[in-house]
XYZ file of C-alpha atoms in Angstrom:
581
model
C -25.450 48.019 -68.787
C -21.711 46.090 -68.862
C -21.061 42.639 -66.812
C -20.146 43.985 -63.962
C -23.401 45.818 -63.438
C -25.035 43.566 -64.798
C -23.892 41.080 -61.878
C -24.268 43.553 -59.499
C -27.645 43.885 -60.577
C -28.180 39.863 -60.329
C -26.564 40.156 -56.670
C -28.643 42.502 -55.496
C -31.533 41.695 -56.640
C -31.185 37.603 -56.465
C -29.768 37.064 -53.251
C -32.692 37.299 -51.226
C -34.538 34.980 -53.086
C -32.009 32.517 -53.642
C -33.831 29.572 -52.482
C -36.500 30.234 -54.648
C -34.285 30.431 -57.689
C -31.839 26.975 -56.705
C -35.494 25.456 -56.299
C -36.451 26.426 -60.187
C -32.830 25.377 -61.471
C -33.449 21.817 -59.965
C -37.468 21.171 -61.262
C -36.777 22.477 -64.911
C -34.263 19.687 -65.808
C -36.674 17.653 -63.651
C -39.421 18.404 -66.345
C -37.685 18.424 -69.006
C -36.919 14.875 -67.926
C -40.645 14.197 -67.909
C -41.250 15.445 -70.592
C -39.129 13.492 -73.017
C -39.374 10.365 -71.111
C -43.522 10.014 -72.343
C -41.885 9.787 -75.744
C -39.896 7.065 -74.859
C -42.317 4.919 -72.581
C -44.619 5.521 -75.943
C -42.107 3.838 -77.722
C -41.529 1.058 -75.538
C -45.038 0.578 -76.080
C -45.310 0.410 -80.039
C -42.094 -2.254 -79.175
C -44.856 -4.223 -77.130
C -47.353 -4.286 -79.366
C -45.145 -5.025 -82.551
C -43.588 -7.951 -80.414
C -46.456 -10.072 -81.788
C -46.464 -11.880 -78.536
C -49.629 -11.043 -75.822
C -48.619 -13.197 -73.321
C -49.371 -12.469 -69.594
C -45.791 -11.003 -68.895
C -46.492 -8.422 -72.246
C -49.367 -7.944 -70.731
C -47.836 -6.345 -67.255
C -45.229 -4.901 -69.263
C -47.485 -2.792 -70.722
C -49.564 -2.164 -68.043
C -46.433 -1.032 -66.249
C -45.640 1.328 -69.051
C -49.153 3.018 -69.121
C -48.264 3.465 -65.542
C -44.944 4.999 -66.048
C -46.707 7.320 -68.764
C -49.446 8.421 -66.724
C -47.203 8.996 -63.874
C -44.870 10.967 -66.012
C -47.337 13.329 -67.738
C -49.339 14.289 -64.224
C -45.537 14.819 -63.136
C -44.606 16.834 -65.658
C -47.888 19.026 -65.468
C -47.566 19.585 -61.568
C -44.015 20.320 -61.951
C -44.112 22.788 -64.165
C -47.447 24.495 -62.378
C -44.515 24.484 -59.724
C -41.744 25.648 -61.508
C -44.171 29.236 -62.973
C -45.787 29.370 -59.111
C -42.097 29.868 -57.906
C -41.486 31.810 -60.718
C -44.196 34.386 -60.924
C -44.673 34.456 -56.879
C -40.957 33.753 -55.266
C -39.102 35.635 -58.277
C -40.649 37.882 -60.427
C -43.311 39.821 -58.728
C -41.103 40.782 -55.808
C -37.781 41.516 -57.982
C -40.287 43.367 -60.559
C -41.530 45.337 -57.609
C -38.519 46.225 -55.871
C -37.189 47.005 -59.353
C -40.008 49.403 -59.963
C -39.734 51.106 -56.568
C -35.698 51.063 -56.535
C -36.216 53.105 -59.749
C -38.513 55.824 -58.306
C -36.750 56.296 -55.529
C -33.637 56.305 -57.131
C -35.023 58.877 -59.555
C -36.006 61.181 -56.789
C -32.826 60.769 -54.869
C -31.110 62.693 -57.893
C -29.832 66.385 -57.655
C -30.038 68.873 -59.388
C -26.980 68.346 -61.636
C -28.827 64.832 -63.386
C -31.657 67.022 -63.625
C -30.181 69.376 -65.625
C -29.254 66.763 -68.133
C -32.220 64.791 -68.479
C -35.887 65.957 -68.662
C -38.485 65.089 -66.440
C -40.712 63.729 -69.681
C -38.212 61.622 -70.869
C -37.089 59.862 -67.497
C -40.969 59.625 -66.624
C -40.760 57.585 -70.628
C -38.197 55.398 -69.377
C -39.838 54.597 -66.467
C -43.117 54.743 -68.292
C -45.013 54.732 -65.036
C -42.663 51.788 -63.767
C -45.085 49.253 -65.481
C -42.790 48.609 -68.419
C -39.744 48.065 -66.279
C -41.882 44.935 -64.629
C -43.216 44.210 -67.237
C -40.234 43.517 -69.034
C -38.616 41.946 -66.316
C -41.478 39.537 -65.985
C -41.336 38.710 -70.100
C -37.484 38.199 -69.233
C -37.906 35.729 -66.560
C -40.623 33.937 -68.404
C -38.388 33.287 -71.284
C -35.421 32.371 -68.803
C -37.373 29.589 -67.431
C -38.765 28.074 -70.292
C -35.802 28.513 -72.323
C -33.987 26.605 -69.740
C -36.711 23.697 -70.017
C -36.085 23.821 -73.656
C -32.240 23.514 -73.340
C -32.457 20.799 -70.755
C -35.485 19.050 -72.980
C -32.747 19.305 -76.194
C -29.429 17.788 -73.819
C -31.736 14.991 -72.482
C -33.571 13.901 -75.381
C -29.721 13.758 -77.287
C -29.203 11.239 -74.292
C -32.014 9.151 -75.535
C -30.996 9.030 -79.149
C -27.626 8.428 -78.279
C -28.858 5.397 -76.281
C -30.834 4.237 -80.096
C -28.140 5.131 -82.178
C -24.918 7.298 -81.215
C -24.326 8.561 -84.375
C -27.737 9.764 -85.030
C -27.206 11.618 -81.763
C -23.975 13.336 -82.987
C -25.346 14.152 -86.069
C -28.445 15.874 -84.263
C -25.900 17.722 -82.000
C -23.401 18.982 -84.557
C -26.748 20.431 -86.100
C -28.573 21.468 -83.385
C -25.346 23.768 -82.648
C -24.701 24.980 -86.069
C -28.760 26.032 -86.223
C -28.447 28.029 -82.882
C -25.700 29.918 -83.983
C -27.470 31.121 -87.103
C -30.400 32.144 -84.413
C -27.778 34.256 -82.613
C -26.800 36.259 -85.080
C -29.926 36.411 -86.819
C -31.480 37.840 -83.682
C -28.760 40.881 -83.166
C -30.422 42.808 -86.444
C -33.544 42.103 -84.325
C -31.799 43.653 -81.013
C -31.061 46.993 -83.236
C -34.378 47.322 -84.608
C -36.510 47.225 -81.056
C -33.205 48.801 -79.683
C -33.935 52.086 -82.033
C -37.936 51.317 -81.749
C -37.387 51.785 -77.892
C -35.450 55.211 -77.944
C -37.534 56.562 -80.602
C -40.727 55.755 -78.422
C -38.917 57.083 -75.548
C -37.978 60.443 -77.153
C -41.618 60.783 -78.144
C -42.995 60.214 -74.872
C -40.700 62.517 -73.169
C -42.093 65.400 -75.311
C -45.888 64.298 -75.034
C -45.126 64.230 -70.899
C -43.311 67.884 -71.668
C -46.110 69.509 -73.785
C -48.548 68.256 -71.119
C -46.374 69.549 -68.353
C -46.296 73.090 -70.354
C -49.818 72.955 -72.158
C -50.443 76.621 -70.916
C -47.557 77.878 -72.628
C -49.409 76.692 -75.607
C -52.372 78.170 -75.169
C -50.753 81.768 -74.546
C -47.875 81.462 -77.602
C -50.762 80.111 -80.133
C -48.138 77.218 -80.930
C -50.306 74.027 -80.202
C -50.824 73.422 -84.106
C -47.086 74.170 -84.390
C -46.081 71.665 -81.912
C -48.592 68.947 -82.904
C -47.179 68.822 -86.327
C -43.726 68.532 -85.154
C -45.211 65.378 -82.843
C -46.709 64.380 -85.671
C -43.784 63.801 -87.511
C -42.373 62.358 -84.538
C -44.901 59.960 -84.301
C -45.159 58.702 -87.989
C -41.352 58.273 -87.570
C -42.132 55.973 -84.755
C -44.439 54.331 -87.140
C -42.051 53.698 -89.332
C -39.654 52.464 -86.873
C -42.369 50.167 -85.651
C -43.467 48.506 -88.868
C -39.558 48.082 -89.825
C -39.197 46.339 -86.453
C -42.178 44.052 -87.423
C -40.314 43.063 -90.680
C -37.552 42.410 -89.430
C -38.788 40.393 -86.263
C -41.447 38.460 -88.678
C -38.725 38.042 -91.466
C -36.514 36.138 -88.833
C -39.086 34.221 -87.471
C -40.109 32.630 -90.875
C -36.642 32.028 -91.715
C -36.019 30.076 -88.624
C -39.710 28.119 -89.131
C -38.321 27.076 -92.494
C -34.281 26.071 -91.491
C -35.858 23.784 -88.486
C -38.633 21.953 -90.739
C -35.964 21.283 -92.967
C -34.069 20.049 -90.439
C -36.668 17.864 -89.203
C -37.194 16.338 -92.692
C -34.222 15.490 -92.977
C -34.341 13.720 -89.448
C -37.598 12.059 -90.233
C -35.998 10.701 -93.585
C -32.431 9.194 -92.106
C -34.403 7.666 -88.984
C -36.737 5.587 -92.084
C -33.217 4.993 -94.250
C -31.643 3.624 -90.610
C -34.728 1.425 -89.745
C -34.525 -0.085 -93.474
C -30.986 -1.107 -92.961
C -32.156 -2.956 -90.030
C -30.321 -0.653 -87.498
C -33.153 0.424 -85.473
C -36.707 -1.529 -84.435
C -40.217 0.636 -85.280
C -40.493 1.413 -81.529
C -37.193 3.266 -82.173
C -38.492 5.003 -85.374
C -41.126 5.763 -83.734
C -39.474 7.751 -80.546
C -36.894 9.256 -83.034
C -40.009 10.413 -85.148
C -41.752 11.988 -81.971
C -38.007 13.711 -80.628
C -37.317 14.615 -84.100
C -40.521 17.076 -83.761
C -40.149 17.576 -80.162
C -36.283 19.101 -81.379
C -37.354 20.848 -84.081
C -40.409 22.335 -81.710
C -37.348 23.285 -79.104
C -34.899 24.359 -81.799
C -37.556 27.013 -83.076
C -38.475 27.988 -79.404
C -35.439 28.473 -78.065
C -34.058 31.013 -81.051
C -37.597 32.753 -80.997
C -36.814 32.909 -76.986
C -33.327 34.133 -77.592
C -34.922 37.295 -79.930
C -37.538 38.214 -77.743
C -35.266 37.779 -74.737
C -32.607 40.129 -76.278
C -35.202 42.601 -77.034
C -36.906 42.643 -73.848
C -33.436 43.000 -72.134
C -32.575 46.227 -73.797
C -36.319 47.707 -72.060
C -34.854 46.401 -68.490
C -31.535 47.586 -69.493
C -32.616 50.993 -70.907
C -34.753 51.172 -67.579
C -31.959 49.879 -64.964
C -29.371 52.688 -66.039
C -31.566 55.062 -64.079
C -30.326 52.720 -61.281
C -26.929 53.003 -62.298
C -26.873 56.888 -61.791
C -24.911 58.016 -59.128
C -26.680 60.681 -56.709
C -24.655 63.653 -56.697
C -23.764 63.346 -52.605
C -24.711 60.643 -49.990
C -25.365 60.373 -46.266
C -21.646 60.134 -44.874
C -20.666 57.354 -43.541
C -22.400 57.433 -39.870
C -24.270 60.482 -40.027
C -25.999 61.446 -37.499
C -29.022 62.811 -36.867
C -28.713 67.108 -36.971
C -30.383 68.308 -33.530
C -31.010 71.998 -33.802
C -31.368 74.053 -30.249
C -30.681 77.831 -31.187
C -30.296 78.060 -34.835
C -26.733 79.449 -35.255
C -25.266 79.493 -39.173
C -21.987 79.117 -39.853
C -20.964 79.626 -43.414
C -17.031 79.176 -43.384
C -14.171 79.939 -46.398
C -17.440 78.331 -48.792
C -16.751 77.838 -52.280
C -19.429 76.512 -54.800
C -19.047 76.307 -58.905
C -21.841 74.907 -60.756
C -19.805 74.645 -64.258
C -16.199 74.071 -62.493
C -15.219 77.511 -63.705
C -16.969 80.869 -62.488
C -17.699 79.678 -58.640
C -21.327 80.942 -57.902
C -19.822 81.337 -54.098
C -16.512 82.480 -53.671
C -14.869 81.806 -50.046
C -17.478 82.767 -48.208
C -17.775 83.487 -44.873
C -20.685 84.916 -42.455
C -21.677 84.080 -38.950
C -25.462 84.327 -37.990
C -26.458 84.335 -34.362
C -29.289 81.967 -33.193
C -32.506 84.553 -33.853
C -30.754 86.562 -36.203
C -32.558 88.139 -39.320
C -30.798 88.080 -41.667
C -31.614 89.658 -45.327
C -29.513 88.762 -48.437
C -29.143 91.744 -51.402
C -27.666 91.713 -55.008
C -28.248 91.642 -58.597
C -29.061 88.504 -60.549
C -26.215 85.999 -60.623
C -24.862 87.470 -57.299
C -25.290 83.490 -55.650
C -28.043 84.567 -53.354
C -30.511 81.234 -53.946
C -27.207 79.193 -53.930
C -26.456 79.929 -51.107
C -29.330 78.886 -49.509
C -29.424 76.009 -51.353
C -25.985 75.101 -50.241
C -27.110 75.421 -46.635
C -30.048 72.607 -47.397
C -27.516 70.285 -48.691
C -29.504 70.355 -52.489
C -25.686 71.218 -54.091
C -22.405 69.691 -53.109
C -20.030 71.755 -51.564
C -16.668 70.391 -51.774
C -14.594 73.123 -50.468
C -15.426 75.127 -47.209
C -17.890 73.906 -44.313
C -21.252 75.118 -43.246
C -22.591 74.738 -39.215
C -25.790 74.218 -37.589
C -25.324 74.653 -34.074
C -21.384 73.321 -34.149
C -22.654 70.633 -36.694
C -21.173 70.153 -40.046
C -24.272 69.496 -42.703
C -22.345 67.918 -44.730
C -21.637 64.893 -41.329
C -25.683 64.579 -40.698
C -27.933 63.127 -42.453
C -30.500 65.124 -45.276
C -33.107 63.937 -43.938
C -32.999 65.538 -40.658
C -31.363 68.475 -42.026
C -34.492 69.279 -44.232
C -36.670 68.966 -41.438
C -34.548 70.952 -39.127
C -35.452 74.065 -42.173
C -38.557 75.882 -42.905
C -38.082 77.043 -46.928
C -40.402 79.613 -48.665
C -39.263 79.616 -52.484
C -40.019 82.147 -54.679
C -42.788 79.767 -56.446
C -44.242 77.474 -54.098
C -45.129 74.213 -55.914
C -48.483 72.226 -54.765
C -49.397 68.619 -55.330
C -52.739 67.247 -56.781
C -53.802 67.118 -53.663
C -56.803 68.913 -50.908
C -55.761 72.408 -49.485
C -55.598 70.963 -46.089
C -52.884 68.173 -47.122
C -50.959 70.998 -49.497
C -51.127 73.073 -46.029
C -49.960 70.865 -43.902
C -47.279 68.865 -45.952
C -44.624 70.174 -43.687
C -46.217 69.085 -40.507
C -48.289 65.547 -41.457
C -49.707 65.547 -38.128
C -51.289 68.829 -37.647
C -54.756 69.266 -36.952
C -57.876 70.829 -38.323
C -57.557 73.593 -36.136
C -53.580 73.854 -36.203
C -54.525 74.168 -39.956
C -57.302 76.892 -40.010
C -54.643 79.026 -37.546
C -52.431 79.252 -39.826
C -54.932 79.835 -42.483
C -55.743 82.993 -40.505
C -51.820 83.954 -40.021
C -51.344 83.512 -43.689
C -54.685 84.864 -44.897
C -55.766 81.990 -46.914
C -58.683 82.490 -44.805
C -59.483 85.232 -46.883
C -60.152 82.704 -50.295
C -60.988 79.611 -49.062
C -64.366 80.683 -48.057
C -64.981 80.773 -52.144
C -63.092 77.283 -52.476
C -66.255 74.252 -53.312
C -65.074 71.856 -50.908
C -63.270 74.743 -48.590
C -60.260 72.886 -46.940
C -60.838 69.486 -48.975
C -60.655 71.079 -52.366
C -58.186 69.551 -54.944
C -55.985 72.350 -55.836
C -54.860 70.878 -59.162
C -51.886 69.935 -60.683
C -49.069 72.163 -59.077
C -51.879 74.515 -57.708
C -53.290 75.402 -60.972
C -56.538 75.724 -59.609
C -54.923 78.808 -57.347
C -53.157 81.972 -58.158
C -49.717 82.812 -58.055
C -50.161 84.841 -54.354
C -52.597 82.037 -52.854
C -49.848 79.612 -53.527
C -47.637 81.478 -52.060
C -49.786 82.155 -48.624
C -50.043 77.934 -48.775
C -46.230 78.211 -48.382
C -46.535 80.313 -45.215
C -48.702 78.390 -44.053
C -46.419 75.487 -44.186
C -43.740 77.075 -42.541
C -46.019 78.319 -39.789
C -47.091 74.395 -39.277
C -43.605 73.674 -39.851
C -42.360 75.796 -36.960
C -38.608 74.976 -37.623
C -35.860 77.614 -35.614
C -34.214 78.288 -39.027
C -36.673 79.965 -41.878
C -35.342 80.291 -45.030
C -37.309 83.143 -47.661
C -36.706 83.520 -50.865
C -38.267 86.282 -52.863
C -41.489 85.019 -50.428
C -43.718 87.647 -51.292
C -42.439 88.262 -54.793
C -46.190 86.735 -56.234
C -48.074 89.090 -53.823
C -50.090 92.217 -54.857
C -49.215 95.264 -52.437
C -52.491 94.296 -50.453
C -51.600 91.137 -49.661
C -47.630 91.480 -49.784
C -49.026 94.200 -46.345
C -50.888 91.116 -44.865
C -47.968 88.400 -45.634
C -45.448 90.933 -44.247
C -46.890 91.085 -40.685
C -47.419 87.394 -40.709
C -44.007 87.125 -41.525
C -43.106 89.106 -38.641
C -44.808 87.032 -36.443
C -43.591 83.722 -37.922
C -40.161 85.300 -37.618
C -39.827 86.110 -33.884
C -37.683 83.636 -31.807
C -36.204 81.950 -35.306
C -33.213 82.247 -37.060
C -33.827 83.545 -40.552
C -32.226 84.398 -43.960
C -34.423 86.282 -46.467
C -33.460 86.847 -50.028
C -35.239 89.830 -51.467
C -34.946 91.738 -54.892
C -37.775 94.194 -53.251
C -35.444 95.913 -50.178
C -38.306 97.328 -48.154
C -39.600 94.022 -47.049
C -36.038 93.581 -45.510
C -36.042 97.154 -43.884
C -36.514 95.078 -39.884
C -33.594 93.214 -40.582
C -30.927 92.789 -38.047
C -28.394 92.867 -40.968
C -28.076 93.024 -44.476
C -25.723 91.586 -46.601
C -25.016 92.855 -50.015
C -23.354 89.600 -52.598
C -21.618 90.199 -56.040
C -20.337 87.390 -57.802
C -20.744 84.949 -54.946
C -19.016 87.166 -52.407
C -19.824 89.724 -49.815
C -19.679 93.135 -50.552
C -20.758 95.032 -47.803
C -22.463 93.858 -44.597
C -24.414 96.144 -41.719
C -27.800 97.255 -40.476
C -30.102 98.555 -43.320
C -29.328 102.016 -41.513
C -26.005 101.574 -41.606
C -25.425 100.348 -45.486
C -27.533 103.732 -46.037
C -25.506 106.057 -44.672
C -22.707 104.313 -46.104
C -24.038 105.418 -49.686
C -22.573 102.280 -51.081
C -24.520 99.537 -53.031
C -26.979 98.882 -50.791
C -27.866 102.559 -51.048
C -27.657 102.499 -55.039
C -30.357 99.434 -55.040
C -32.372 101.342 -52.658
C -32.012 104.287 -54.374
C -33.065 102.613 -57.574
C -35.877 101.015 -56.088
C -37.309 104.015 -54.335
C-alpha cells in the first residue's frame, strides 16, 4: 500500500468518526500529563518532608499535595478508561467491521479476470475469514494510542527536567533521539521477517483451503499421501520461518532492554553526581530518579510499539490490497434501473477478447425477437458461453453494444440486469444450504407451494421423497449430497421460480441421463413458452423446436436458419448433426 492509498484509506475510513478520533488526540496528552505530574507532586513532597520544618503552613502544603496526587492518579485512571472506551467502541470496532465487510464485498464484486489470477484459497488466506484483518487493525490502533501516550509522557516529562536542570533535559533529549533511531532500524529486519512469515502462511493456507475445496479429486487420483507430503514440507518451511521470526523479534527486544537500562544508569548516576555538586535538592533527585525509569519504561515501549506496529501493518496492508483491486467494470455513472417488457436481444457489431489478441467474439451481430428461441451451435472455442456471458454483463465489452428492449446493458445497472435473466449453466452450483432455500434462491419470496410446483415441473419430486428432512435437507457443500442431474433439475427449478422473460441455457441438460434429459425437456418446453430464450447445446436434438439456429466459429456466425432449413442446406449444421446422429 503507497501514501496515497494509504490516505485514502485514512479518509475513508476516518472521516465518519472524526469526532471520536479529535476526542482521543486531546485526552492522551491529557494523561500523559497526569501521569508524570504524580512524579512531581511526589517530589514536592520528599522537598516537604526534608524541609525539616512541620509547621502548620508545611502542614497544608502537604495536605494540598496529597490532594493534587490523589486527584491526579483517579484522573489519570478515568482518563485513560476514556481514552480505550473511545478507542475500542467509537474507532476500532466499527472501522474493523466495515474493514472486514468492505473486503468481502469487495472480493465478490471481482470478475472473472482477478479471478483468474488469484485463487479462491489464497484470497480466502488473506482474508483468513476477515478475523485477522480486525484483528490486526485493532492491535494497530491499540499501539497508536498508547504509543501516542508514551510520546506525549516522554515530551512532557523533558518539560519537567528542563524546569530542574536544562541541561540534564538536553542531554536526555539528544539521547532519547539517538536511542529511537537505533529502534527504527532495528525494527525493519523485524518488518522482513513477519513480512515473509505472513506470505509463507498465506501460501500455505491457500493450498489447505484448495485441497479441501478439491478433496474428491484426491480420493479418485490416490494422491492424498502425495499432496500431504508436499504440505508437509510447506508447513515445516513455515516452521522455520516462524522460529526465525521469533529470533529475530526476541533478539531485538533484548537488545533494546539492555541499550535503555544502560541508559537509565547512566541517568540515575549524573542526577547523584549533580545533587553532590549542590545543583539540585533530594526532592529533585528524587523526581529525576522516578522520570529517569518512567523514560527508560517509555523509551523501551515505544520501540517495542514501533516493531509490533510495523509488523501488524504489513497483515492490514497485505489484507487492504484486496481493497485496492479495481473491479473489472462499474455501474455507469446514473444507471438506471433495466425494465424488461418483451424480451428483445440486440447483439450489435460485438467484439470481445479475453487475452487482447484472438477475440472470442468477432463483430457480432444478431437480432432476437421478444419470444424467440433461439439455439446456439459450434465446436469448442466457437464463443458460445461468452456470449452469453457478455449479455449478463460478467465480461466487459468495450467495443460493440448489446440491447434489452432499446436498453444498452452496459447504461443499467447489474443488479437489475441479473434479475431481469433466468441462467441455467451447464453445472449448477448449490450452497450449504436446505433444498427449499437452494430452490428458491432466485425468487426469496416464494412459497411452500410455489416451491413443490416447480418441484413437480422439474421432477425433483421424483428424489426428494428419499431426501431425510425432504425439502429442509442440507444439500452439502456445492450440492455434494446430490447428483450431477438432481442439481441440475434444482436449476430449473430456479428458473421456473425465477420466471424472468429472457432464459438463458447452457448445456442445461448436459448432466441428465436420457430418462430424465425426456422429463427436463418437456419442462423446458413449458418454462419456455411466452419467454425469450437462447440455448447453447453441444447435443442438437434438444434444440430441434427452435425458432432458429445459429451456427458460431471463432466468435462469429456462420450460418443462421430454422433447424430445417440449416439441414437442407447440408452445411455445418448438417455435418454436426450428421456426426451426432
Amino acid at each position: 500500500m503507497n501514501n496515497n492509498s494509504l490516505w485514502s484509506f485514512l479518509k475513508k475510513y476516518y472521516l465518519p468518526v472524526k469526532f471520536s478520533f479529535l476526542a482521543i488526540f486531546i485526552l492522551v496528552p491529557l494523561v500523559a500529563l497526569c501521569g508524570q505530574l504524580a512524579p512531581w507532586y511526589v517530589s514536592e513532597i520528599v522537598n516537604l518532608l526534608n524541609a525539616g520544618d512541620i509547621s502548620e503552613q508545611t502542614w497544608q502544603n502537604l495536605i494540598n499535595t496529597f490532594i493534587f496526587l490523589a486527584v491526579v492518579l483517579v484522573g489519570s485512571n478515568i482518563l485513560m478508561m476514556l481514552v480505550i472506551y473511545l478507542m475500542q467502541n467509537k474507532l476500532i470496532s466499527p472501522i474493523g467491521i466495515k474493514v472486514r465487510k468492505d473486503l468481502f464485498v469487495g472480493v465478490l464484486g471481482l470478475h472473472k479476470n482477478f479471478w483468474s489470477k488469484n485463487s479462491a484459497g489464497n484470497v480466502y488466506g488473506k482474508i483468513d475469514g476477515s478475523r485477522r484483518t480486525t484483528a490486526a487493525w485493532s492491535s494497530i490502533g491499540d499501539t497508536l494510542v498508547f504509543a501516542g501516550t508514551e510520546f506525549w509522557s516522554l515530551i512532557i516529562c523533558l518539560c519537567f527536567i528542563g524546569k530542574i536542570y536544562l541541561p540534564m533535559a538536553i542531554v536526555y533529549m539528544v539521547a532519547s533521539i539517538l536511542l529511537l533511531v537505533f529502534f527504527h532500524k532495528l525494527s525493519e529486519n523485524t518488518k522482513q521477517a513477519s513480512k515473509q512469515q505472513e506470505n509463507m502462511k498465506n501460501k500455505v493456507f491457500g493450498k489447505t483451503t484448495n485441497m479441501i475445496s478439491n478433496y474428491l479429486v484426491l480420493k479418485i487420483f490416490g494422491s492424498l499421501s502425495r499432496e500431504l507430503k508436499k504440505l508437509g514440507k510447506d508447513f515445516a518451511l513455515v516452521a522455520k520461518t516462524m522460529r526465525k521470526n521469533a529470533w529475530i523479534r526476541n533478539k531485538n527486544y533484548m537488545l533494546v532492554d539492555i541499550v535503555v537500562m544502560l541508559f537509565d544508569v547512566a541517568m540515575i548516576i549524573y542526577a547523584v553526581v549533580l545533587w553532590a555538586k549542590g545543583i539540585i535538592n533530594v526532592g529533585n533527585v528524587v523526581y529525576l530518579l522516578t522520570a529517569g525509569r518512567s523514560m527508560s519504561a517509555i523509551l523501551s515501549n515505544i520501540s517495542g510499539q514501533w516493531m509490533y506496529y510495523r509488523t501488524e501493518l504489513f497483515k492490514l496492508q497485505s489484507n487492504l490490497k484486496l481493497l485496492e483491486a479495481e473491479p473489472e467494470f462499474v455501474d455507469a455513472l446514473n444507471a438506471k434501473k433495466l425494465k424488461v417488457k418483451a424480451g428483445e436481444i440486440e447483439f450489435k457489431n460485438l467484439t470481445f477478447s479475453y487475452n487482447h489478441k484472438k477475440p472470442a467474439i468477432d463483430d457480432f451481430s444478431l437480432k432476437i425477437k421478444a419470444g424467440e428461441k433461439i439455439g446456439v451451435v459450434g465446436m469448442s472455442g466457437g464463443g458460445k458461453t461468452t456470449l452469453l456471458h457478455v449479455l449478463q454483463r460478467l465480461v466487459n465489452t468495450p467495443q460493440g453494444a448489446v440491447y434489452i428492449d432499446g436498453q444498452d446493458v452496459a447504461l443499467v445497472t447489474q443488479e437489475s440486469l441479473h434479475n431481469a435473466i433466468s441462467f441455467i449453466p451447464q453445472d449448477t452450483t448449490l450452497f450449504h444450504r436446505s433444498l427449499a432455500e437452494n430452490m428458491s434462491y432466485g425468487s426469496f419470496k416464494a412459497t411452500q407451494k410455489e416451491i413443490e410446483n416447480a418441484a413437480e415441473k422439474s421432477y425433483i419430486t421424483e428424489f426428494v421423497k428419499d431426501l431425510p428432512q425432504g425439502y429442509k435437507t442440507l444439500v452439502g457443500d456445492k450440492g455434494v449430497k446430490l447428483s450431477g442431474g438432481q442439481r441440475q433439475r434444482v436449476g430449473i427449478a430456479r428458473a421456473i421460480l425465477k420466471n424472468s422473460k429472457i432464459l438463458l441455457l447452457d448445456e442445461a441438460t448436459s448432466a441428465l441421463d436420457s430418462k430424465s434429459e425426456k422429463f427436463i425437456q418437456s419442462s423446458l418446453q413449458k418454462l419456455i413458452k411466452d419467454k425469450t430464450v437462447i440455448a447453447v447445446a453441444h447435443r442438437l436434438s434438444t434444440l430441434k423446436n427452435m425458432d432458429k439456429i445459429v451456427v458460431m466459429e471463432e466468435g462469429k456466425i456462420i450460418e443462421v436458419g430454422t433447424p430445417k432449413e440449416l439441414l437442407d442446406k447440408q452445411g455445418k449444421f448438417a455435418k454436426l448433426w450428421n456426426l451426432q446422429a
